[in-house]
Coordinates of C-alpha atoms in Angstrom, one line a residue:
M210 CA 68.5 116.2 -0.1
E211 CA 69.1 119.9 0.6
E212 CA 72.5 120.9 -0.5
N213 CA 73.1 122.9 2.7
K214 CA 72.4 119.9 4.9
K215 CA 75.9 118.8 5.8
T216 CA 76.3 115.0 6.3
A217 CA 79.3 112.9 5.6
L218 CA 80.5 109.3 5.8
V219 CA 84.3 108.9 6.1
T220 CA 86.0 105.5 5.9
G221 CA 89.1 104.9 8.0
G222 CA 88.7 107.8 10.3
T223 CA 90.8 107.2 13.4
R224 CA 94.3 108.2 12.4
G225 CA 96.4 110.3 10.0
I226 CA 94.6 111.8 7.0
G227 CA 91.3 110.1 7.8
L228 CA 91.2 111.6 11.3
A229 CA 92.1 115.0 10.0
I230 CA 89.2 114.8 7.5
V231 CA 86.8 113.8 10.2
R232 CA 87.9 116.7 12.4
Q233 CA 87.8 119.2 9.5
L234 CA 84.3 118.2 8.4
A235 CA 83.0 118.1 12.0
N236 CA 84.5 121.5 12.7
E237 CA 82.7 122.9 9.6
G238 CA 79.4 121.7 10.9
Y239 CA 79.0 118.3 9.2
D240 CA 77.3 115.5 11.0
V241 CA 79.8 112.6 10.4
V242 CA 79.8 108.9 10.6
F243 CA 83.3 107.4 10.3
T244 CA 84.5 103.8 10.2
F245 CA 87.4 102.1 12.0
S246 CA 88.9 98.7 11.7
S247 CA 90.5 98.0 15.1
S248 CA 90.6 100.3 18.1
E249 CA 87.1 100.9 19.5
E250 CA 88.6 102.9 22.3
K251 CA 90.3 105.3 19.9
A252 CA 87.1 105.7 17.9
K253 CA 85.1 106.5 21.1
A254 CA 87.7 109.1 22.1
I255 CA 87.3 110.9 18.7
V256 CA 83.5 110.8 19.0
D257 CA 83.7 112.3 22.5
E258 CA 86.2 114.9 21.3
L259 CA 84.1 116.2 18.4
S260 CA 80.5 115.6 19.5
G261 CA 80.6 118.4 22.1
N262 CA 81.2 121.1 19.4
G263 CA 77.7 121.0 17.9
P264 CA 77.7 118.4 15.1
S265 CA 76.8 114.8 15.7
V266 CA 79.7 112.3 15.2
F267 CA 79.3 108.6 15.2
S268 CA 81.7 105.6 14.7
I269 CA 81.2 102.1 13.5
K270 CA 83.6 99.2 13.1
A271 CA 83.9 97.8 9.6
D272 CA 86.1 96.1 7.0
A273 CA 86.0 98.1 3.8
A274 CA 86.8 94.9 1.8
S275 CA 83.6 93.3 3.0
F276 CA 80.5 94.2 1.0
E277 CA 78.3 92.9 3.9
D278 CA 80.1 95.3 6.3
T279 CA 79.7 98.2 4.0
E280 CA 76.0 97.6 3.7
K281 CA 75.7 97.8 7.5
V282 CA 77.8 101.0 7.6
V283 CA 75.6 102.7 4.9
N284 CA 72.4 101.7 6.6
Y285 CA 73.8 102.9 10.0
A286 CA 74.9 106.2 8.4
I287 CA 71.5 106.9 6.9
E288 CA 69.8 105.9 10.1
K289 CA 72.0 108.3 12.1
L290 CA 72.4 111.2 9.7
G291 CA 69.1 111.0 7.8
N292 CA 71.1 110.8 4.6
V293 CA 74.7 111.0 3.3
G294 CA 75.6 114.0 1.1
V295 CA 79.4 113.4 1.1
L296 CA 81.3 110.1 0.9
V297 CA 85.0 110.1 1.6
N298 CA 86.7 106.8 0.6
N299 CA 89.8 107.0 2.7
A300 CA 90.2 103.5 4.3
G301 CA 93.5 101.9 3.1
I302 CA 96.3 99.6 4.1
T303 CA 99.9 98.8 3.0
K304 CA 101.7 95.5 2.8
D305 CA 105.0 96.5 1.2
A306 CA 107.5 94.2 -0.4
L307 CA 109.4 93.8 -3.7
L308 CA 107.3 92.0 -6.3
L309 CA 109.4 88.8 -6.1
R310 CA 108.9 88.6 -2.3
M311 CA 105.3 89.8 -2.2
T312 CA 102.8 87.1 -1.3
E313 CA 99.5 86.5 -3.2
E314 CA 97.7 87.1 0.1
D315 CA 99.3 90.5 0.7
F316 CA 98.5 91.6 -2.9
D317 CA 94.9 90.5 -2.6
K318 CA 94.4 92.1 0.9
V319 CA 95.6 95.5 -0.3
I320 CA 93.5 95.5 -3.5
A321 CA 90.5 94.3 -1.5
T322 CA 90.7 97.1 1.0
N323 CA 92.0 100.0 -1.1
L324 CA 90.2 99.4 -4.3
K325 CA 87.2 97.0 -3.8
G326 CA 86.4 99.1 -0.7
V327 CA 85.9 102.1 -2.9
F328 CA 83.6 100.0 -5.1
N329 CA 81.6 98.8 -2.1
Y330 CA 80.9 102.1 -0.6
S331 CA 80.5 104.0 -3.8
K332 CA 78.0 101.5 -5.2
L333 CA 75.8 101.5 -2.1
I334 CA 75.9 105.3 -1.4
S335 CA 75.3 106.3 -5.0
K336 CA 71.9 104.8 -5.0
H337 CA 70.9 107.1 -2.2
M338 CA 72.6 110.1 -3.8
M339 CA 70.7 109.5 -7.0
K340 CA 67.4 109.6 -5.1
N341 CA 68.4 112.9 -3.6
K342 CA 69.8 114.3 -6.9
Y343 CA 72.9 115.4 -5.0
G344 CA 76.1 114.0 -3.8
K345 CA 79.9 114.3 -3.5
V346 CA 82.2 111.3 -3.6
I347 CA 85.8 112.0 -2.8
N348 CA 88.4 109.1 -3.1
I349 CA 91.8 109.3 -1.4
S350 CA 94.4 108.0 -3.9
S351 CA 98.1 108.7 -3.8
V352 CA 100.7 110.3 -6.0
V353 CA 102.4 106.9 -6.3
G354 CA 99.3 105.8 -8.2
I355 CA 100.5 108.2 -10.9
T356 CA 104.3 107.7 -10.7
G357 CA 104.7 104.1 -9.5
N358 CA 106.9 103.2 -6.5
P359 CA 109.3 100.2 -6.1
G360 CA 108.3 97.8 -3.3
Q361 CA 104.6 98.8 -3.5
V362 CA 103.1 97.2 -6.6
N363 CA 100.0 96.2 -4.7
Y364 CA 99.4 99.6 -3.1
V365 CA 100.3 101.5 -6.3
A366 CA 98.0 99.3 -8.4
S367 CA 95.2 99.9 -5.9
K368 CA 95.7 103.7 -5.9
A369 CA 96.0 103.9 -9.7
G370 CA 92.8 101.8 -9.8
V371 CA 91.1 104.4 -7.6
I372 CA 92.0 107.1 -10.1
G373 CA 90.5 105.2 -13.0
F374 CA 87.4 104.3 -10.9
T375 CA 87.0 108.0 -10.0
K376 CA 87.0 109.2 -13.6
S377 CA 84.6 106.4 -14.8
M378 CA 82.2 107.0 -11.9
A379 CA 82.3 110.8 -12.6
K380 CA 81.2 110.1 -16.2
E381 CA 78.4 107.8 -15.1
F382 CA 76.9 110.1 -12.5
G383 CA 77.4 113.6 -13.8
T384 CA 73.8 113.9 -15.0
K385 CA 72.6 113.0 -11.5
N386 CA 74.3 116.0 -9.9
I387 CA 76.8 113.8 -8.2
T388 CA 80.5 114.8 -8.5
V389 CA 83.3 112.3 -8.1
N390 CA 86.9 113.4 -7.5
A391 CA 90.2 112.0 -6.2
V392 CA 92.8 113.5 -3.9
A393 CA 96.3 112.3 -4.3
P394 CA 98.5 113.0 -1.2
G395 CA 102.3 113.0 -1.5
F396 CA 104.7 112.8 1.4
I397 CA 102.5 113.5 4.4
E398 CA 103.5 113.4 8.0
S399 CA 102.1 110.2 9.6
D400 CA 102.9 107.3 12.0
M401 CA 104.5 105.6 9.0
T402 CA 106.8 108.5 8.0
S403 CA 107.9 109.1 11.6
K404 CA 109.5 105.6 11.6
M405 CA 111.6 106.4 8.5
N406 CA 115.3 107.1 8.9
E407 CA 116.8 110.5 8.4
K408 CA 118.5 109.6 5.1
A409 CA 115.2 108.3 3.6
I410 CA 113.4 111.5 4.7
D411 CA 116.0 113.8 3.3
A412 CA 115.9 111.9 0.0
M413 CA 112.1 112.3 -0.1
L414 CA 112.3 116.0 0.7
G415 CA 114.8 116.5 -2.0
M416 CA 112.1 115.6 -4.5
I417 CA 109.7 118.2 -3.2
P418 CA 110.0 121.8 -4.4
L419 CA 108.5 123.1 -1.1
K420 CA 111.2 121.1 0.7
R421 CA 108.9 119.9 3.5
A422 CA 106.4 117.2 4.2
G423 CA 102.7 118.0 4.2
K424 CA 100.4 117.6 7.1
P425 CA 97.2 115.5 7.2
E426 CA 95.3 118.8 7.6
D427 CA 96.6 119.9 4.1
V428 CA 94.8 117.0 2.6
A429 CA 91.7 117.5 4.8
K430 CA 91.2 121.1 3.6
V431 CA 91.2 120.0 0.0
V432 CA 88.6 117.3 0.8
S433 CA 86.5 119.9 2.6
F434 CA 86.7 122.2 -0.5
L435 CA 85.6 119.3 -2.8
A436 CA 82.8 118.5 -0.4
S437 CA 81.5 122.1 -0.5
N438 CA 79.3 123.9 -3.0
A439 CA 82.3 125.9 -4.1
A440 CA 83.4 122.7 -6.0
N441 CA 80.0 122.0 -7.7
Y442 CA 81.5 122.3 -11.2
I443 CA 84.5 120.1 -10.5
T444 CA 84.3 116.4 -11.3
G445 CA 86.5 113.6 -12.5
Q446 CA 89.6 115.3 -11.3
V447 CA 92.7 114.2 -9.4
I448 CA 94.0 116.9 -7.1
K449 CA 97.6 116.3 -6.0
V450 CA 98.5 117.5 -2.5
D451 CA 102.2 117.0 -2.6
G452 CA 104.2 120.2 -2.4
G453 CA 104.9 120.0 -6.1
M454 CA 106.6 116.6 -6.0
V455 CA 104.7 115.3 -9.0
M456 CA 103.9 117.8 -11.8

């Protein structure tokens, strides 16, 4: 695949960081396929919003935890885009509870989506990237995967797993001209953070040297950099986008 042919598959692309990544890449001229898990109407609105600007944007419903679903997505992406030069593993869920109250089902669901989903897409896409002798895999982790966080043992375990997965995959595929990196967002404005009470927000901001929350676009710009040829000599890294919260 030619390095200047911009094509990307983004998982979980209808809200928050995922949506910002889809917009960023599309605005930079990437043809994009993104996945969604629930709202077909929202996905269609995003396709309509971005497709008129030049690049081709497509959506497909899928469960990242399902290997069968991911096979369909990868086949669809290659059919629509011709190939996939960039994979962004962003799809993720939370089911928070203290360990003693967490159900086995909620632990398994989070691991299946957030970690096994990365395995599913990375395994399937890497075969195509190897044929093309080119590829960028960018996994969205979290700073809590580095620090830990009470009430989120399932989520933290999944995001720490993503970091280990990233480093191992980078070592396996380096000779194939495939780079693999992780982005670890910190406190980013989202639907979830907007529901937090003022005291909790103030406590979180007190931990951040920049004294403000990040925006989804802050993460998307780092993903865009890692997807570009400017990052061709960067692999196996975890880039924190957190205002200095974790150093």
